[in-house]
XYZ file of C-alpha atoms in Angstrom:
526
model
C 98.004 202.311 66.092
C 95.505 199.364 65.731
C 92.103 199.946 66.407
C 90.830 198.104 69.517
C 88.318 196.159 66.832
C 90.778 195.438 64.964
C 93.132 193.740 67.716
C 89.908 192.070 68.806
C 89.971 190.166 65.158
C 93.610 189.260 65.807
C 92.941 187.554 69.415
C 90.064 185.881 67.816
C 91.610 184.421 65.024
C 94.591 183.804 66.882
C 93.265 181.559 69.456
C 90.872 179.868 67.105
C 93.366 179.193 65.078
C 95.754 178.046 68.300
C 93.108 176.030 69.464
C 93.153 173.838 66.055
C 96.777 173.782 65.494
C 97.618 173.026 68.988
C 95.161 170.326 69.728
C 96.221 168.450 66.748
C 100.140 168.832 67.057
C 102.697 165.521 66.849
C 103.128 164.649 70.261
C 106.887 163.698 69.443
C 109.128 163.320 66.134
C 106.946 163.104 63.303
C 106.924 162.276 59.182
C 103.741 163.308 58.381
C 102.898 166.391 56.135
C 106.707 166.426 54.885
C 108.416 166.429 58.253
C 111.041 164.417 57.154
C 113.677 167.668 57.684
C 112.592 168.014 61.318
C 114.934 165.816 62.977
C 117.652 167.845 60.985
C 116.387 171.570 62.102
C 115.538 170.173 66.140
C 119.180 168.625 66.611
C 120.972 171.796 64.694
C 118.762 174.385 66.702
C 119.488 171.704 70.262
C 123.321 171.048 69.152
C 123.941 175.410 67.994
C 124.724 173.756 64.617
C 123.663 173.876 60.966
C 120.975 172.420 58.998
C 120.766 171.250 55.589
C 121.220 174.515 52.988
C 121.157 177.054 53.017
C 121.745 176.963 56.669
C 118.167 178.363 58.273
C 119.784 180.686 61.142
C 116.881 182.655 61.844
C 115.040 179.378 62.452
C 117.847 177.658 64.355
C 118.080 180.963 66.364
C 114.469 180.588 67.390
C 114.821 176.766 68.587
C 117.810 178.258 70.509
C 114.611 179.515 72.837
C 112.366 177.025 71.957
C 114.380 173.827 73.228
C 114.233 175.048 76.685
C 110.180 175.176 77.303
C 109.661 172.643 79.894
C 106.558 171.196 78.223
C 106.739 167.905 76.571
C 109.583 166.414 74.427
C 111.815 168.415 72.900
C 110.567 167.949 69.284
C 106.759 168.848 70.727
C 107.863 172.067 71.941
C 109.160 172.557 68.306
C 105.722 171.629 66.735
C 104.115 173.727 69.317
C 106.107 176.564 68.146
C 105.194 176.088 64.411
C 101.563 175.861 65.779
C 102.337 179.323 67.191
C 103.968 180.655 64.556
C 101.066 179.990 61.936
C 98.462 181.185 64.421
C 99.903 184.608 64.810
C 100.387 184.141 60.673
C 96.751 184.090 60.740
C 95.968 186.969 63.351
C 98.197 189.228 61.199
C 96.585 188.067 58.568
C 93.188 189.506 59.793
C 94.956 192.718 60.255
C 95.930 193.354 57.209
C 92.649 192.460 55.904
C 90.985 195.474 58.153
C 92.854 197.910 56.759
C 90.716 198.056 53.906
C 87.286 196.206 55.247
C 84.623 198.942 56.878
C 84.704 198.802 60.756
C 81.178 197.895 60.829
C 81.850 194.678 59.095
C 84.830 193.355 60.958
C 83.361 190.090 60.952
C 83.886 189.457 57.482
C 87.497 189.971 58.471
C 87.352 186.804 61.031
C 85.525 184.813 58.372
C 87.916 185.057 55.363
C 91.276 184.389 57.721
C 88.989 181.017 58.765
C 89.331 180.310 54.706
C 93.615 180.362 55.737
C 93.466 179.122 58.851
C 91.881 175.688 57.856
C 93.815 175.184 54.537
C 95.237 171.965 55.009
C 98.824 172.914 53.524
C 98.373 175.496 56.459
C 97.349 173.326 58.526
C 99.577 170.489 58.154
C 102.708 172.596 58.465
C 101.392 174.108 61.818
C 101.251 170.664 63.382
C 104.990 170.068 63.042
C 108.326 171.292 63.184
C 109.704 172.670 60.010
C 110.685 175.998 58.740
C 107.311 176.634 56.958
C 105.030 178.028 59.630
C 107.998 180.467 60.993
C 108.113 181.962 57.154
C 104.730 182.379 57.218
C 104.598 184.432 60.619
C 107.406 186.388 59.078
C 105.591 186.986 55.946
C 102.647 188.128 57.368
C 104.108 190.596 59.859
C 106.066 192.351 56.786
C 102.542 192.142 54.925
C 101.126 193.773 57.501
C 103.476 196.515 57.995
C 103.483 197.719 54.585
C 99.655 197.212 53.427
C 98.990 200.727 54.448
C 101.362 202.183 52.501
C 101.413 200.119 49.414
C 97.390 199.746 48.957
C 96.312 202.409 50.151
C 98.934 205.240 50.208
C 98.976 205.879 53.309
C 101.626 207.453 55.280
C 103.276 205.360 57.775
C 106.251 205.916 60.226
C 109.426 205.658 59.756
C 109.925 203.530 62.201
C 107.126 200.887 61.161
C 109.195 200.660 57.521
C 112.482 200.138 59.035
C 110.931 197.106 61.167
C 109.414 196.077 58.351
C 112.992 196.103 56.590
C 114.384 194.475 59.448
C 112.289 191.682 59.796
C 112.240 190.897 55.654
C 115.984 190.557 56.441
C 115.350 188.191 59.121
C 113.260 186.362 57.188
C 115.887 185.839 54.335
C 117.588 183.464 57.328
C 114.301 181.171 57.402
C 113.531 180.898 53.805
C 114.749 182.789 50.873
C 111.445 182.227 49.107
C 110.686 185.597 50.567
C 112.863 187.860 47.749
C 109.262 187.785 46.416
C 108.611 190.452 48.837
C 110.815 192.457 46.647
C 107.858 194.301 44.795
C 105.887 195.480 48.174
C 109.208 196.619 50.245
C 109.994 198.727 47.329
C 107.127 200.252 46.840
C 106.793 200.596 50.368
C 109.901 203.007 50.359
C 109.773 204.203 47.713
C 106.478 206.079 48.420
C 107.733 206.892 51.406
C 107.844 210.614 51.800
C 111.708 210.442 53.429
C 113.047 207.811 51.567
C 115.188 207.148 54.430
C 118.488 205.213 53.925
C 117.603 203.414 57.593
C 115.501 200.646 56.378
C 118.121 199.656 53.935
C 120.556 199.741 57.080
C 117.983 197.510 58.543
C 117.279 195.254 55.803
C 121.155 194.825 55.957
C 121.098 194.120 59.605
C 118.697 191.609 59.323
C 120.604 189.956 56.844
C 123.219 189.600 58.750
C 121.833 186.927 60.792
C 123.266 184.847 58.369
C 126.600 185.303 60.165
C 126.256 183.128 62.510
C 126.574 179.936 60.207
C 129.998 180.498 60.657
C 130.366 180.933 63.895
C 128.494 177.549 64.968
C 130.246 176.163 61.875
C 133.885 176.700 63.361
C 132.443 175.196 66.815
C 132.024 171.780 65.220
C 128.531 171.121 66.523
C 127.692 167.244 65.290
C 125.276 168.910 62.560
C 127.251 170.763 60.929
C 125.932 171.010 57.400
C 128.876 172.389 54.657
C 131.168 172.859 57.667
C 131.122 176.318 56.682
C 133.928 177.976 58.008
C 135.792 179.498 55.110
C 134.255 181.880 52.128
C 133.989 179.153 49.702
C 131.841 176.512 51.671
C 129.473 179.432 53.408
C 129.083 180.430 49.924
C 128.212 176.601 49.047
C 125.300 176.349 52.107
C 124.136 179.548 51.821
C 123.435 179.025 48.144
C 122.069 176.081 48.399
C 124.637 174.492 45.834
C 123.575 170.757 46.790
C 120.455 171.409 45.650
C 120.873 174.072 42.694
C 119.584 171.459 39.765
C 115.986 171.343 41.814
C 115.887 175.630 41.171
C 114.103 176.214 37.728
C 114.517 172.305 37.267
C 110.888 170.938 36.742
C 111.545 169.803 32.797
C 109.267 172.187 30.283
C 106.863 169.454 29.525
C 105.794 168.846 33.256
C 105.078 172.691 33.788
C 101.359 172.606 32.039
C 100.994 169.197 34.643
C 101.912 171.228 37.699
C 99.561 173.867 36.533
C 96.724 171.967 36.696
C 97.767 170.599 40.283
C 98.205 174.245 41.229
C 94.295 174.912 39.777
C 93.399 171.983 41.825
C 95.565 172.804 45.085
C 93.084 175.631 45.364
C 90.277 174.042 45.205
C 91.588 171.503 47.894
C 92.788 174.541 50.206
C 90.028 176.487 50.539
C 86.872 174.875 48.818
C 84.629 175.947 46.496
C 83.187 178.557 48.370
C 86.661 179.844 48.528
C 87.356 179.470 45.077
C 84.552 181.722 44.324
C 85.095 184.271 46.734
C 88.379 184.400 46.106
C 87.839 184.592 42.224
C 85.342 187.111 42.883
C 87.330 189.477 44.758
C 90.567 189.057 42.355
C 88.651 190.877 39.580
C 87.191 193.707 42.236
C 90.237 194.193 43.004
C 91.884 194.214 39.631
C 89.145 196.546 37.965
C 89.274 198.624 40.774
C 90.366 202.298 40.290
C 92.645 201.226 43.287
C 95.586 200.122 40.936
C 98.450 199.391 43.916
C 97.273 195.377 44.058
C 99.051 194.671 41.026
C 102.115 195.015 43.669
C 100.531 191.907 45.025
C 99.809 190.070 41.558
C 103.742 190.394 41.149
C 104.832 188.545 45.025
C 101.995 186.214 44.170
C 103.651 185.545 40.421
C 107.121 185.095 42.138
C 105.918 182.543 44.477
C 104.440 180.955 41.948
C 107.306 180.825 39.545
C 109.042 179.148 42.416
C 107.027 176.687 43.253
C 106.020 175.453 39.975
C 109.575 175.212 38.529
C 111.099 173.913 41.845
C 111.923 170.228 41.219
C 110.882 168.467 44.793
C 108.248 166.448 45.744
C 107.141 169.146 48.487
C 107.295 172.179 46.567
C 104.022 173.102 46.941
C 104.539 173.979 50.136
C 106.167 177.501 49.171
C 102.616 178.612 48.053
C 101.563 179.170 51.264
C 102.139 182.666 51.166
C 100.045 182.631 48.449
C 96.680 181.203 50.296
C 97.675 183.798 52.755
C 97.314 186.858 50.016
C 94.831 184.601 48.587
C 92.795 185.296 51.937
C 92.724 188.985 50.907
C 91.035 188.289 48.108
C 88.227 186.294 49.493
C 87.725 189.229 52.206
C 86.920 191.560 49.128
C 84.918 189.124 47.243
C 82.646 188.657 50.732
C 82.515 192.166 50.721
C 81.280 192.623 47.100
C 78.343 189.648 47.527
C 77.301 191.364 50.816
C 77.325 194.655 48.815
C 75.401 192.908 46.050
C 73.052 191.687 48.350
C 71.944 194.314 50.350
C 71.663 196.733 47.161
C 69.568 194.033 45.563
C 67.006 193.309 48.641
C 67.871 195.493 51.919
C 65.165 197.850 52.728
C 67.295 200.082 54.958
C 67.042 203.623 54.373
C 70.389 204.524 54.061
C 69.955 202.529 50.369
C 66.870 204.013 49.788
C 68.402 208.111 50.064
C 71.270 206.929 48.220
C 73.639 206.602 51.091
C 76.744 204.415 51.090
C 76.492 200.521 50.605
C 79.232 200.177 53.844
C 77.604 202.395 55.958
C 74.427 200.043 55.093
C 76.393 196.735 55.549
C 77.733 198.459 59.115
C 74.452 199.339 60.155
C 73.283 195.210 59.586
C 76.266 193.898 61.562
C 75.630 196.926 64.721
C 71.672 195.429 64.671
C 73.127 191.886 64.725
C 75.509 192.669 67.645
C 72.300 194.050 69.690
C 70.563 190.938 69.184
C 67.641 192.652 66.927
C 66.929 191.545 63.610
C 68.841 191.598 60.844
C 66.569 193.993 59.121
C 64.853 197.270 60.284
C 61.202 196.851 60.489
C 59.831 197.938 56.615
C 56.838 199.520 55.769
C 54.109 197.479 55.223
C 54.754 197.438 51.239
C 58.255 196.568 52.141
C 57.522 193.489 54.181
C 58.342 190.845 51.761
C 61.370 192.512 50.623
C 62.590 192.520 54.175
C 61.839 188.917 54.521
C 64.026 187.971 51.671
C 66.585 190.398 52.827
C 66.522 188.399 55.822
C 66.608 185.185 54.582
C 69.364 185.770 52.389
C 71.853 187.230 54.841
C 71.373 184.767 57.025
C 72.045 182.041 54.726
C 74.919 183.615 53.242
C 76.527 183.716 56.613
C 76.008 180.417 56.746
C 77.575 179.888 53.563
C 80.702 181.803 54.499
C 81.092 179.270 57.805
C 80.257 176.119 55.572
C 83.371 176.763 54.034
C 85.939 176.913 57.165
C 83.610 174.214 58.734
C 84.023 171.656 55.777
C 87.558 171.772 55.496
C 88.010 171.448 59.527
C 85.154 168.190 59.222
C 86.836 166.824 55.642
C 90.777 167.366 57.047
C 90.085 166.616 60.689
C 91.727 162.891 60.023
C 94.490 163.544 57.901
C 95.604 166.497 60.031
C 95.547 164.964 63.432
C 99.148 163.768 64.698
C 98.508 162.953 68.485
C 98.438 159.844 68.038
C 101.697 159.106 65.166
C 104.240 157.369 66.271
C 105.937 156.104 62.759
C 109.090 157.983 63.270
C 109.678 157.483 67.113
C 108.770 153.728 66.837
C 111.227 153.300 63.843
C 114.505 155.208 65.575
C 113.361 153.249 68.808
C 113.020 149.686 66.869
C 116.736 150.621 65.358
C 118.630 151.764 68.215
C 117.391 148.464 70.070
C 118.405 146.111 67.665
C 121.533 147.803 66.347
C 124.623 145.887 68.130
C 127.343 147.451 70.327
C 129.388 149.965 68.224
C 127.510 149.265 64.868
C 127.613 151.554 61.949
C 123.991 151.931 60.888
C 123.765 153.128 57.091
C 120.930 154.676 55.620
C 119.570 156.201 52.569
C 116.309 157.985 53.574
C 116.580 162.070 55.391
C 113.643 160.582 57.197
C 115.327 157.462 58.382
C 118.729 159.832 58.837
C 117.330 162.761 61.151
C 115.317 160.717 63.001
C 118.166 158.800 64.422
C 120.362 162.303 64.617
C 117.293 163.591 66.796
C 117.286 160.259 69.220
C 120.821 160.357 69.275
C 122.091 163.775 69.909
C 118.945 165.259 71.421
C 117.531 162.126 73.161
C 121.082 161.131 74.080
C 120.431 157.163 73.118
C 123.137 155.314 72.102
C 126.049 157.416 71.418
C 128.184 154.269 70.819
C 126.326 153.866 66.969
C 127.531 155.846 64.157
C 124.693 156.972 61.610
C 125.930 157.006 58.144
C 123.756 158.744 55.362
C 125.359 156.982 52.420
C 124.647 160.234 49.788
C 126.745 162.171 51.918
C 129.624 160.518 51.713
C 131.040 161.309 48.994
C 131.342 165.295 50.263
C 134.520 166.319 52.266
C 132.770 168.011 54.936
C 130.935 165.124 56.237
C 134.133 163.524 57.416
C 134.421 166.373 59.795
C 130.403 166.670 61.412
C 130.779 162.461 61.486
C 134.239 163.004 63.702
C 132.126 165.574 65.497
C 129.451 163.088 65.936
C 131.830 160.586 67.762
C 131.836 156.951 66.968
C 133.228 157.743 63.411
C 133.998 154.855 61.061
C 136.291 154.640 58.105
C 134.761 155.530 55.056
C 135.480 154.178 51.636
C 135.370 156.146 48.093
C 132.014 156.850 46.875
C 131.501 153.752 44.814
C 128.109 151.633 43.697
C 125.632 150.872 46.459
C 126.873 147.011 46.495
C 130.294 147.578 46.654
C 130.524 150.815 49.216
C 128.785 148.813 51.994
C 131.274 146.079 51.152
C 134.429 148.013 51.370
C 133.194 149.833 54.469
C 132.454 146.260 56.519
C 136.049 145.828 55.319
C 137.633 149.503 56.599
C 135.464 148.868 59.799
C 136.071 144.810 60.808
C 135.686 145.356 64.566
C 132.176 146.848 63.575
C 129.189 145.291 62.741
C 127.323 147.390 59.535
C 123.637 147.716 59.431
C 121.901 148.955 56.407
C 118.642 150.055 56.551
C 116.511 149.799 54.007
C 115.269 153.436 52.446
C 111.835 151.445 51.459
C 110.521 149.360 53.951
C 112.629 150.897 56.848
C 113.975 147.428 57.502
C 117.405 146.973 59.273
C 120.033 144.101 58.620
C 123.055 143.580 59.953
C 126.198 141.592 59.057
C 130.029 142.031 60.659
């Protein structure tokens, strides 16, 4: 059961963190913060059909529920949900971070989620709709129901492990990054005194979310990625065969570059007084007689492994997970420095008969909450002591905001989307100048979904016919493009001078617009 402080962290963090993500959302559509996918996942989750690989249906599920919240546009409700989705991220977050911080010092809990909430990788995704924020939520909860268990040895319930199954299933249909859980469910069962065969029933379960690509597939919904509807092509989108060189495909020589990005990611996501927190409570934890993190050390190696060798421009953004267990480890390295400190310069008594350094800590944070001083009256002899005691804690919780607070004031700009437009101003600058019946061709998943979005989900003009030339050449585009409506003749995949040619020749009652994957510029010619 969680401890009413503890739930009192989560409601904390969670609305702080709501409060940022929220009040800097995209009002509409939006690029920014490698968006481009989210006028793929809105119209699939709106239309019941299928994204790009390997199919996302827990997330499509979700915007099942999400498209019908009568507040704004339908793609704000979508980056509202993402906005929800990493603030509850970061609430769980706190929770599993007082499982092993004293109840006295639950604030130290609140500050080191602060270091997650404001990353700006964190951040950005929360502002927009894309799968990343969900996967984090999902992450988080399994995190939290197994940290007892795993880190502690606790016994937990049954039922709490099966969930915890259950939901790492679910998460497989969302992103499946998360087989880097492997090492903590595992453990997680196996130390389980039953060693039940139910959360492998429920890990199963979950899992089987992933049958419903097929069944939207055979529905011929106008995104219909694969058109999975026999073994082969499920097998196809579900793997992720499109997009099988990126896996493992950064080239040997770029790996000691993308380390050093990595070493500098950190820096940029939670500061330097993260950095050394975080550094700081790495080696408590990994000289600690408490050897169940290296469980951690393992996910946090898989993610990494991932990310680094993944060959895409965003593929950083699979480390969040990692600033989230990152967060853990600046909650212990706050905890060691206030340790430090008050064994170095608190008067208290409990120090001075030997008691514990917690209890000490605890008995600071109760005096704080009763609006005394930070320090017990000393003796006289003691006086100065006290006054450097004093002086110290406060300015190391000051230190321990500055850190939060910089990244909000230095990633304020960048982060706020009310006011971007780019991606609604370019479909609505297209679909205006495109002529009656035109096939509009483009090269960009930017320039693609955000016409998809306007089109199917905005329900502008369904007499154009968007053609993403790299798809052509697959045979399961002719069927989502005759599912689309408007569906021109399509030539043979040949060179980019000659396909546009032989398609203005397949299509002569159409006019063909091509618009440039660059500049975004749109010409037309019949």
């Amino acid at each position: 059961m969680i401890q009413r402080s503890a739930f009192l962290v989560f409601v904390v963090v969670f609305l702080l963190a709501l409060l940022l993500y929220a009040s800097t959302a995209a009002s509409s559509l939006t690029w920014a913060h490698s968006g481009a996918d989210g006028g793929d996942l809105i119209t699939a989750a709106v239309t019941n059909g299928v994204p790009h690989p390997p199919g996302y249906p827990t997330y499509v599920t979700f915007g099942r529920l999400i498209a019908h919240i009568p507040i704004g546009d339908v793609a704000y409700r979508f980056n509202l949900f993402s906005a929800v989705c990493m603030a509850v991220a970061a609430g769980l977050t706190s929770l599993s971070i007082a499982t092993f911080v004293a109840r006295g010092v639950r604030l130290i809990t609140i500050l080191a989620s602060l270091f997650f909430v404001t990353a700006p990788m964190v951040w950005g995704q929360a502002t927009i709709a894309e799968v990343h924020a969900l996967n984090a939520c999902l992450v988080a909860l399994c995190g939290y129901l197994v940290a007892p268990i795993v880190f502690r040895c606790e016994i937990i319930s049954l039922g709490r492990l099966t969930l915890a199954a259950w939901l790492w299933g679910m998460a497989f249909g969302n992103s499946i990054t998360v087989v880097a859980l492997t090492p903590l469910m595992i453990v997680a069962w196996r130390r389980h005194p039953r060693r039940s065969p139910w959360p492998i029933c429920a890990l199963l379960l979950g899992l089987g979310i992933y049958a419903l690509i097929p069944l939207r597939a055979i529905q011929q919904p106008p995104v219909n990625w694969g058109a999975a509807t026999s073994f082969d092509r499920f097998v196809a989108l579900t793997t992720a065969e499109m997009y099988r060189g990126y896996a493992l495909g950064a080239p040997p020589a770029e790996l000691f570059t993308r380390l050093i990005a990595f070493a500098q990611l950190i820096v940029t996501q939670y500061g330097w007084f993260g950095v050394i927190l975080s550094g700081v409570g790495t080696y408590q934890a990994l000289t600690s007689s408490n050897k169940n993190w290296r469980w951690l050390t393992t996910t946090i190696a898989l993610y990494l492994i991932f990310a680094l060798s993944y060959s895409a421009a965003d593929s950083a953004l699979y480390l969040i997970p990692v600033w989230m267990f990152g967060t853990w480890a600046i909650a212990r390295g706050l905890m060691a420095v206030i340790e430090w400190l008050t064994l170095r310069s608190c008067p208290y008594p409990c120090l001075r008969q030997g008691g514990p350094l917690t209890q000490c800590v605890a008995d600071a944070w109760r005096r704080v909450r009763r609006g005394a001083s930070f320090m017990p009256a000393p003796p006289l002899d003691e006086d100065r002591a006290g006054r450097v005691a004093h002086l110290s804690s406060l300015a190391l919780i000051a230190v321990f905001l500055l850190g939060p607070a910089l990244n909000v004031l230095i990633h304020f700009p960048a982060m706020n989307l009310r006011n971007d437009r780019a991606a609604t101003e370019f479909a609505s600058t297209i679909l205006t100048a495109a002529p009656p019946g035109a096939i509009v061709v483009t090269e960009n998943d930017g320039h693609t979904f955000a016409l998809w979005y306007h089109r199917h989900v905005a329900g502008q003009r369904p007499d154009l016919a968007v053609i993403d030339r790299r798809l052509a050449g697959y045979s399961w585009y002719d069927v989502m493009l005759h599912a689309q409506g408007s569906a021109p003749l399509l030539p043979e995949y040949d060179p980019l001078e000659r396909w546009n040619d032989r398609l203005a020749q397949l299509n002569p009652q159409r006019a063909v617009c091509i618009v440039d994957r660059a500049s975004a510029q749109m010409t037309c010619r019949r």
